[in-house]
Amino acid sequence: MSSIKEEGKDRIIFVTKEEHETPSSAELIEEDPNDPYEERGLILPSGEINWNCPCLGGMASGPCGTTFKDAFSCFHYSKEEVKGSDCLEQFKGMQECMQRYPELYPQEDEKKTQGGADKTQPSLQDSSTDPATDSEPTTSPEPTTSPEQDTSPTPSSPPADTTIPLRSESSLSG
Amino acid sequence: MLKCRTMWRRLAPLTRASSTLCRQNTRRAVLNNERSPALVPLARMSSEAPAGGNENKIYFLLVGAACLGGGIYAYRTIKGDKDRYNDRLEEIASRPNKSAPDQPETYLSTESPVEPAVETTEAAEPVVEAAPEEPDETAAAPVVESEPEPESPPEDLSEPPVVPAQSEPDTAAEPPSSEPTEQSPVVDSEPPPAAESPPAESSEPQSAAETESAAAEEPSAAPVTEPPAPAPLPVPPHAPYLLIGGGTASFAAARSIRARDPGARVLIVTDEWDLPYMRPPLSKELWFSDDPGVTDTLRFKQWNGKERSIYFQPPSFYVSPEELDKAENGGVAVLTGKKVVHMDVRGNKVRLSDNSEISYDKCLIATGGVPRNLQVIERAGEEVTKRTTLFRKVDDFKALEKVSREIKSITIIGGGFLGSELACALGRRSSEDGLEVVQMYPEKGNMGKVLPEYLSNWTTEKVKSEGVRVITEALVKNVSFDDGKVQIKLKDGRVVKTDHLVAAVGLEPSTELAKSAGLEVDSDFGGYRVNAELQARSNIWVAGDAACFYDIRLGRRRVEHHDHAVVSGRLAGENMTGANKPYWHQSMFWSDLGPDVGYEAIGIVDSSLPTVGVFAKATAKDTPRAAAEMSGTGIRSESETEAVARSPVASSTPPPAPLQQKDDYGKGVIFYLRDKVVVGIILWNVFNRMPIARKIIKDGEEHADLNEVAKLFNIHDD
């Protein structure tokens, strides 16, 4: 049985597991997928890449940001059967750039030098989904969604939530 | 003079009557003292009526004396005016001299060395004219570059006219004109701009490079005038994106700008000497590091065991300020050790502490704040103030870490986030090193202004169990230094003797630029007042601790948390690149106080609001440490270190016994209400549910039964 206490203006309720097992009657407002204010995931509703996504860490803003954007854009829009196979030039350029900054882009992480989709995953938070398909993170129902698909595609645990360094930088600053 | 007399004559009949009495008195006095009549006029000066009947003479004397006094005053004023005028002119004339460090010449004087180079003056003219016409710095560089090339023979002297011809007044005062021989060492000390200097002859590339670097940015004249000394950091004359302040908000904005504006050139100006770094580990993770050299490396272990530095990016990420304009794809440059002291909004430029100027297109103010101090400490004298730490920066951490190893007792004044975190961090050391840790504050419990009273009391007990001696309801009345100890006298008479003080009593937002920039400062919350898009005025945004912004959902507020700095910095960066988005994504914050107490919070979490707390009985699974291990997320202060130190509490098979039986607030959700709407939520030892909390606040709905809302969090699950 739950117990309710009042301490002045504060109310304290203790609940048992059973009580909370019944579905909640609280109503939440439906999310608007086109809400311009909402923070977006990696892919915007228009299909474009959101370079400011926290999930990218500093990839799009660092010294190799331009080469990264070229490579990843090419990959994203690639219509080949093996996606990105027509983007080898760009990836090569990106790799060359990254080799010039070993401190920022640790080379021991093999996946970085491969395709863009792979690259963004291990070095970023726990986004386990292919960013290309991660189109509408904001519409996924909140309580059940894995945190990776959240609007701020970072787990909600303390510093991870939209904080630059404590999550997304983990790969960049070796 | 005439007016005086006529007036006096008119008044004379009136004064005669009143002076009769005085006359009689003074006559008596004079006769009694046998004073000579010569002294009488002096007495008259003190406005006493004279003795004797020579009234007219007296009046004339009075008038004459008044006029004499007036004349002396007028003369002095006029003379003084002239002096002041001359002083002012000198000051104005000397101001261009001070525009760049170590500048002896002014505009006028730079032209004089030009004149000797007669044959180059004409050639220099088109260069001079061409250069200022170029508004874009990068365009100016090639223009200037091409000009000096053909003038190779007298190029040394032609360079100087080119340099002062730059549109920036600061470069004008460059004395390379007078010291062409010093150009070589100058350029040597500066990193030669790579791509653009064609290395023809030895002198040519040097002077060309020097000109380019002068054209593109302004190498401060110091390297030119002091060739043997190491060159200080040059100040670029223009930055498309200028970010004032080098903290979290600034870095987040820089990243956002670079992501959205390809090739953007971002200049961060900070008065600290460190590159941008994050603050939370300074009072948490860094204290729990096993590495004895942590004060040098500033690295800490994250949840995944991986180490990282508190610096957002290593130095190689940044472009140097003098290369910012030339960098092919732009970049982020950090100018350290420079404080912005004046902002000219109409002219779109700022002035630094060394009098150099930087113009901008868009500017962000992210100056954060400085720690507040207690008046009793400030007045307590040097012996006390040198034993007091105001904790904010990396240097403060280093100093406190060192001190904490050397002393026997340390006292923290303040019961908020910083004070409590430091108390717990130091308290952990108390068991290891025998350090006495005292924490005192005026509230009734730790986090008294954040947590409802019952929870605050519970937290205080936890802090005490970390080895901290907690003194609640403590108002410091007086602090002094006696007997080799700092003596803290409280209002209720208690005295605490300690070796070192840490004052964690709040943050004063830095709003010194408000006056010169004409920016509004909020009187309720402090900080610069900005709108929902974080804009203060055209082309000026403010983010981070210093921003008092309008939150569409929760109203005007100012937030001093790390995640807010990131969110607002990112938003400001977006808006600086044309996004026009309001503050919408609610930032959160967290705190860990020991291994058993950890919470995440979002929104307005003020203990004066009515709260509804829904708690479950906690098991040993529900600690920050266990949560981090299980979910593999989150940066928990103790998690990795504890797990390493002892055999890990296996997350898969936790001991089933609950912690305690009585009112144990093991885990739960606390709602903060304002007019029946949830405006703040604390997730107490419940993790990875922040999106739900954010959604509830965003909705801003009135919920009849908050227990039902609490169900959404599944607090019993893990």
PDB file of C-alpha atoms in Angstrom, chain A:
ATOM      1  CA  MET A   1       0.000   0.000   0.000  1.00  0.00           C
ATOM      2  CA  SER A   2       1.264   3.400  -0.726  1.00  0.00           C
ATOM      3  CA  SER A   3       1.605   5.808   2.093  1.00  0.00           C
ATOM      4  CA  ILE A   4       1.138   9.505   1.793  1.00  0.00           C
ATOM      5  CA  LYS A   5       2.719  12.023   4.099  1.00  0.00           C
ATOM      6  CA  GLU A   6       2.536  15.750   4.211  1.00  0.00           C
ATOM      7  CA  GLU A   7       5.410  17.788   5.516  1.00  0.00           C
ATOM      8  CA  GLY A   8       4.315  21.332   5.207  1.00  0.00           C
ATOM      9  CA  LYS A   9       4.052  22.133   1.580  1.00  0.00           C
ATOM     10  CA  ASP A  10       5.768  18.922   0.529  1.00  0.00           C
ATOM     11  CA  ARG A  11       3.928  15.752  -0.166  1.00  0.00           C
ATOM     12  CA  ILE A  12       5.648  12.390   0.059  1.00  0.00           C
ATOM     13  CA  ILE A  13       4.202   9.253  -1.435  1.00  0.00           C
ATOM     14  CA  PHE A  14       5.710   5.825  -1.022  1.00  0.00           C
ATOM     15  CA  VAL A  15       4.575   3.347  -3.593  1.00  0.00           C
ATOM     16  CA  THR A  16       5.019  -0.305  -4.063  1.00  0.00           C
ATOM     17  CA  LYS A  17       5.881  -1.980  -7.274  1.00  0.00           C
ATOM     18  CA  GLU A  18       2.407  -3.372  -7.730  1.00  0.00           C
ATOM     19  CA  GLU A  19       0.785  -0.004  -7.587  1.00  0.00           C
ATOM     20  CA  HIS A  20       2.915   1.259 -10.359  1.00  0.00           C
ATOM     21  CA  GLU A  21       2.254  -1.648 -12.575  1.00  0.00           C
ATOM     22  CA  THR A  22      -1.092  -0.405 -13.747  1.00  0.00           C
ATOM     23  CA  PRO A  23      -0.753   1.800 -16.798  1.00  0.00           C
ATOM     24  CA  SER A  24      -0.516   5.456 -16.165  1.00  0.00           C
ATOM     25  CA  SER A  25      -3.516   7.658 -16.717  1.00  0.00           C
ATOM     26  CA  ALA A  26      -1.384  10.698 -17.190  1.00  0.00           C
ATOM     27  CA  GLU A  27      -1.754  12.232 -20.596  1.00  0.00           C
ATOM     28  CA  LEU A  28       1.135  13.512 -22.557  1.00  0.00           C
ATOM     29  CA  ILE A  29       0.819  15.794 -25.517  1.00  0.00           C
ATOM     30  CA  GLU A  30       1.612  14.223 -28.812  1.00  0.00           C
ATOM     31  CA  GLU A  31       4.855  15.174 -30.374  1.00  0.00           C
ATOM     32  CA  ASP A  32       4.772  17.239 -33.520  1.00  0.00           C
ATOM     33  CA  PRO A  33       7.260  15.797 -35.963  1.00  0.00           C
ATOM     34  CA  ASN A  34       7.618  19.123 -37.713  1.00  0.00           C
ATOM     35  CA  ASP A  35       8.138  21.226 -34.680  1.00  0.00           C
ATOM     36  CA  PRO A  36      10.805  23.672 -35.759  1.00  0.00           C
ATOM     37  CA  TYR A  37      11.987  24.287 -32.248  1.00  0.00           C
ATOM     38  CA  GLU A  38      12.768  20.730 -31.324  1.00  0.00           C
ATOM     39  CA  GLU A  39      16.281  19.481 -31.251  1.00  0.00           C
ATOM     40  CA  ARG A  40      16.769  17.103 -34.087  1.00  0.00           C
ATOM     41  CA  GLY A  41      18.695  13.954 -34.463  1.00  0.00           C
ATOM     42  CA  LEU A  42      21.254  13.289 -37.060  1.00  0.00           C
ATOM     43  CA  ILE A  43      18.884  13.487 -39.990  1.00  0.00           C
ATOM     44  CA  LEU A  44      16.512  16.418 -40.263  1.00  0.00           C
ATOM     45  CA  PRO A  45      12.915  15.931 -41.346  1.00  0.00           C
ATOM     46  CA  SER A  46      13.892  17.283 -44.737  1.00  0.00           C
ATOM     47  CA  GLY A  47      16.338  14.463 -45.163  1.00  0.00           C
ATOM     48  CA  GLU A  48      19.389  16.605 -44.756  1.00  0.00           C
ATOM     49  CA  ILE A  49      22.152  15.915 -42.345  1.00  0.00           C
ATOM     50  CA  ASN A  50      22.121  17.848 -39.120  1.00  0.00           C
ATOM     51  CA  TRP A  51      25.771  18.764 -38.759  1.00  0.00           C
ATOM     52  CA  ASN A  52      25.129  20.267 -35.388  1.00  0.00           C
ATOM     53  CA  CYS A  53      23.914  17.000 -33.930  1.00  0.00           C
ATOM     54  CA  PRO A  54      25.635  16.321 -30.635  1.00  0.00           C
ATOM     55  CA  CYS A  55      26.058  12.764 -31.787  1.00  0.00           C
ATOM     56  CA  LEU A  56      28.676  13.841 -34.267  1.00  0.00           C
ATOM     57  CA  GLY A  57      30.844  15.215 -31.555  1.00  0.00           C
ATOM     58  CA  GLY A  58      33.335  17.528 -33.059  1.00  0.00           C
ATOM     59  CA  MET A  59      33.634  15.745 -36.366  1.00  0.00           C
ATOM     60  CA  ALA A  60      31.965  18.411 -38.445  1.00  0.00           C
ATOM     61  CA  SER A  61      33.618  21.307 -36.681  1.00  0.00           C
ATOM     62  CA  GLY A  62      37.205  20.288 -36.297  1.00  0.00           C
ATOM     63  CA  PRO A  63      40.086  20.883 -38.648  1.00  0.00           C
ATOM     64  CA  CYS A  64      38.923  18.010 -40.824  1.00  0.00           C
ATOM     65  CA  GLY A  65      35.324  19.114 -40.661  1.00  0.00           C
ATOM     66  CA  THR A  66      35.124  19.978 -44.318  1.00  0.00           C
ATOM     67  CA  THR A  67      36.487  16.666 -45.519  1.00  0.00           C
ATOM     68  CA  PHE A  68      34.236  14.866 -43.092  1.00  0.00           C
ATOM     69  CA  LYS A  69      31.195  16.714 -44.356  1.00  0.00           C
ATOM     70  CA  ASP A  70      32.101  15.938 -47.940  1.00  0.00           C
ATOM     71  CA  ALA A  71      32.586  12.288 -47.255  1.00  0.00           C
ATOM     72  CA  PHE A  72      29.546  11.844 -45.110  1.00  0.00           C
ATOM     73  CA  SER A  73      27.277  13.819 -47.426  1.00  0.00           C
ATOM     74  CA  CYS A  74      28.407  11.756 -50.327  1.00  0.00           C
ATOM     75  CA  PHE A  75      27.714   8.629 -48.369  1.00  0.00           C
ATOM     76  CA  HIS A  76      24.335   9.844 -47.248  1.00  0.00           C
ATOM     77  CA  TYR A  77      23.136  10.633 -50.725  1.00  0.00           C
ATOM     78  CA  SER A  78      24.824   7.710 -52.326  1.00  0.00           C
ATOM     79  CA  LYS A  79      22.418   5.554 -54.312  1.00  0.00           C
ATOM     80  CA  GLU A  80      24.823   2.774 -55.073  1.00  0.00           C
ATOM     81  CA  GLU A  81      24.103  -0.725 -54.121  1.00  0.00           C
ATOM     82  CA  VAL A  82      26.984  -0.706 -51.756  1.00  0.00           C
ATOM     83  CA  LYS A  83      26.281   2.595 -50.189  1.00  0.00           C
ATOM     84  CA  GLY A  84      29.225   4.874 -50.268  1.00  0.00           C
ATOM     85  CA  SER A  85      31.186   2.915 -52.821  1.00  0.00           C
ATOM     86  CA  ASP A  86      31.201   5.973 -55.048  1.00  0.00           C
ATOM     87  CA  CYS A  87      32.666   8.083 -52.314  1.00  0.00           C
ATOM     88  CA  LEU A  88      36.091   6.632 -52.003  1.00  0.00           C
ATOM     89  CA  GLU A  89      37.741   9.896 -53.046  1.00  0.00           C
ATOM     90  CA  GLN A  90      36.090  11.802 -50.303  1.00  0.00           C
ATOM     91  CA  PHE A  91      36.802   9.229 -47.667  1.00  0.00           C
ATOM     92  CA  LYS A  92      40.384   9.109 -48.733  1.00  0.00           C
ATOM     93  CA  GLY A  93      40.624  12.859 -48.376  1.00  0.00           C
ATOM     94  CA  MET A  94      39.085  12.658 -44.961  1.00  0.00           C
ATOM     95  CA  GLN A  95      41.420   9.939 -43.883  1.00  0.00           C
ATOM     96  CA  GLU A  96      44.428  11.902 -45.062  1.00  0.00           C
ATOM     97  CA  CYS A  97      43.280  14.910 -43.143  1.00  0.00           C
ATOM     98  CA  MET A  98      42.734  12.898 -40.031  1.00  0.00           C
ATOM     99  CA  GLN A  99      46.145  11.391 -40.244  1.00  0.00           C
ATOM    100  CA  ARG A 100      47.539  14.864 -39.919  1.00  0.00           C
ATOM    101  CA  TYR A 101      45.903  15.262 -36.550  1.00  0.00           C
ATOM    102  CA  PRO A 102      46.550  12.021 -34.733  1.00  0.00           C
ATOM    103  CA  GLU A 103      45.840  13.645 -31.423  1.00  0.00           C
ATOM    104  CA  LEU A 104      42.322  14.519 -32.455  1.00  0.00           C
ATOM    105  CA  TYR A 105      41.537  11.455 -34.500  1.00  0.00           C
ATOM    106  CA  PRO A 106      43.230   8.510 -32.856  1.00  0.00           C
ATOM    107  CA  GLN A 107      44.290   6.193 -35.599  1.00  0.00           C
ATOM    108  CA  GLU A 108      44.078   3.027 -33.621  1.00  0.00           C
ATOM    109  CA  ASP A 109      40.320   3.170 -34.012  1.00  0.00           C
ATOM    110  CA  GLU A 110      40.051   1.199 -37.207  1.00  0.00           C
ATOM    111  CA  LYS A 111      36.432   1.961 -37.818  1.00  0.00           C
ATOM    112  CA  LYS A 112      37.153   5.591 -38.328  1.00  0.00           C
ATOM    113  CA  THR A 113      38.919   4.963 -41.535  1.00  0.00           C
ATOM    114  CA  GLN A 114      36.078   2.932 -42.967  1.00  0.00           C
ATOM    115  CA  GLY A 115      32.673   4.006 -44.165  1.00  0.00           C
ATOM    116  CA  GLY A 116      30.947   6.972 -42.686  1.00  0.00           C
ATOM    117  CA  ALA A 117      28.159   5.092 -41.011  1.00  0.00           C
ATOM    118  CA  ASP A 118      30.540   2.875 -39.171  1.00  0.00           C
ATOM    119  CA  LYS A 119      32.651   5.781 -38.264  1.00  0.00           C
ATOM    120  CA  THR A 120      30.006   7.731 -36.567  1.00  0.00           C
ATOM    121  CA  GLN A 121      28.932   4.898 -34.402  1.00  0.00           C
ATOM    122  CA  PRO A 122      31.712   3.680 -32.218  1.00  0.00           C
ATOM    123  CA  SER A 123      33.185   7.063 -31.748  1.00  0.00           C
ATOM    124  CA  LEU A 124      29.906   8.566 -30.706  1.00  0.00           C
ATOM    125  CA  GLN A 125      27.577   7.782 -27.981  1.00  0.00           C
ATOM    126  CA  ASP A 126      25.533   4.740 -27.943  1.00  0.00           C
ATOM    127  CA  SER A 127      23.762   5.475 -31.173  1.00  0.00           C
ATOM    128  CA  SER A 128      23.569   1.936 -32.284  1.00  0.00           C
ATOM    129  CA  THR A 129      21.379   2.723 -35.224  1.00  0.00           C
ATOM    130  CA  ASP A 130      22.645   3.593 -38.620  1.00  0.00           C
ATOM    131  CA  PRO A 131      22.425   7.349 -38.675  1.00  0.00           C
ATOM    132  CA  ALA A 132      21.054   7.269 -42.152  1.00  0.00           C
ATOM    133  CA  THR A 133      17.973   5.502 -40.977  1.00  0.00           C
ATOM    134  CA  ASP A 134      17.693   7.366 -37.758  1.00  0.00           C
ATOM    135  CA  SER A 135      15.294   9.768 -39.269  1.00  0.00           C
ATOM    136  CA  GLU A 136      12.706  10.673 -36.693  1.00  0.00           C
ATOM    137  CA  PRO A 137      14.083  10.295 -33.250  1.00  0.00           C
ATOM    138  CA  THR A 138      11.722  12.844 -31.892  1.00  0.00           C
ATOM    139  CA  THR A 139       8.621  10.940 -32.786  1.00  0.00           C
ATOM    140  CA  SER A 140       9.539   7.785 -30.994  1.00  0.00           C
ATOM    141  CA  PRO A 141       7.558   7.482 -27.794  1.00  0.00           C
ATOM    142  CA  GLU A 142       9.554   8.782 -24.939  1.00  0.00           C
ATOM    143  CA  PRO A 143       9.294   6.225 -22.198  1.00  0.00           C
ATOM    144  CA  THR A 144      10.140   3.234 -24.241  1.00  0.00           C
ATOM    145  CA  THR A 145      12.686   4.638 -26.518  1.00  0.00           C
ATOM    146  CA  SER A 146      16.246   3.776 -25.995  1.00  0.00           C
ATOM    147  CA  PRO A 147      17.954   6.945 -25.064  1.00  0.00           C
ATOM    148  CA  GLU A 148      20.043   6.884 -28.194  1.00  0.00           C
ATOM    149  CA  GLN A 149      17.131   7.860 -30.317  1.00  0.00           C
ATOM    150  CA  ASP A 150      16.198  10.742 -28.210  1.00  0.00           C
ATOM    151  CA  THR A 151      16.007  14.226 -29.585  1.00  0.00           C
ATOM    152  CA  SER A 152      19.318  14.933 -28.106  1.00  0.00           C
ATOM    153  CA  PRO A 153      20.786  11.739 -29.283  1.00  0.00           C
ATOM    154  CA  THR A 154      22.630  11.190 -26.122  1.00  0.00           C
ATOM    155  CA  PRO A 155      21.620   9.080 -23.219  1.00  0.00           C
ATOM    156  CA  SER A 156      19.963  11.094 -20.625  1.00  0.00           C
ATOM    157  CA  SER A 157      22.342  10.117 -17.922  1.00  0.00           C
ATOM    158  CA  PRO A 158      23.933  13.056 -16.358  1.00  0.00           C
ATOM    159  CA  PRO A 159      26.699  14.525 -18.338  1.00  0.00           C
ATOM    160  CA  ALA A 160      25.838  12.615 -21.444  1.00  0.00           C
ATOM    161  CA  ASP A 161      22.722  14.589 -22.042  1.00  0.00           C
ATOM    162  CA  THR A 162      23.664  17.036 -24.773  1.00  0.00           C
ATOM    163  CA  THR A 163      26.958  17.701 -23.173  1.00  0.00           C
ATOM    164  CA  ILE A 164      29.684  17.907 -25.642  1.00  0.00           C
ATOM    165  CA  PRO A 165      32.641  16.516 -23.972  1.00  0.00           C
ATOM    166  CA  LEU A 166      31.637  13.989 -21.465  1.00  0.00           C
ATOM    167  CA  ARG A 167      30.111  11.730 -24.006  1.00  0.00           C
ATOM    168  CA  SER A 168      30.791  12.623 -27.558  1.00  0.00           C
ATOM    169  CA  GLU A 169      34.318  13.681 -27.068  1.00  0.00           C
ATOM    170  CA  SER A 170      35.368  10.445 -25.606  1.00  0.00           C
ATOM    171  CA  SER A 171      36.777   9.294 -28.873  1.00  0.00           C
ATOM    172  CA  LEU A 172      38.249  12.533 -29.998  1.00  0.00           C
ATOM    173  CA  SER A 173      40.433  13.208 -27.107  1.00  0.00           C
ATOM    174  CA  GLY A 174      41.906   9.785 -26.713  1.00  0.00           C
TER     175      GLY A 174
END
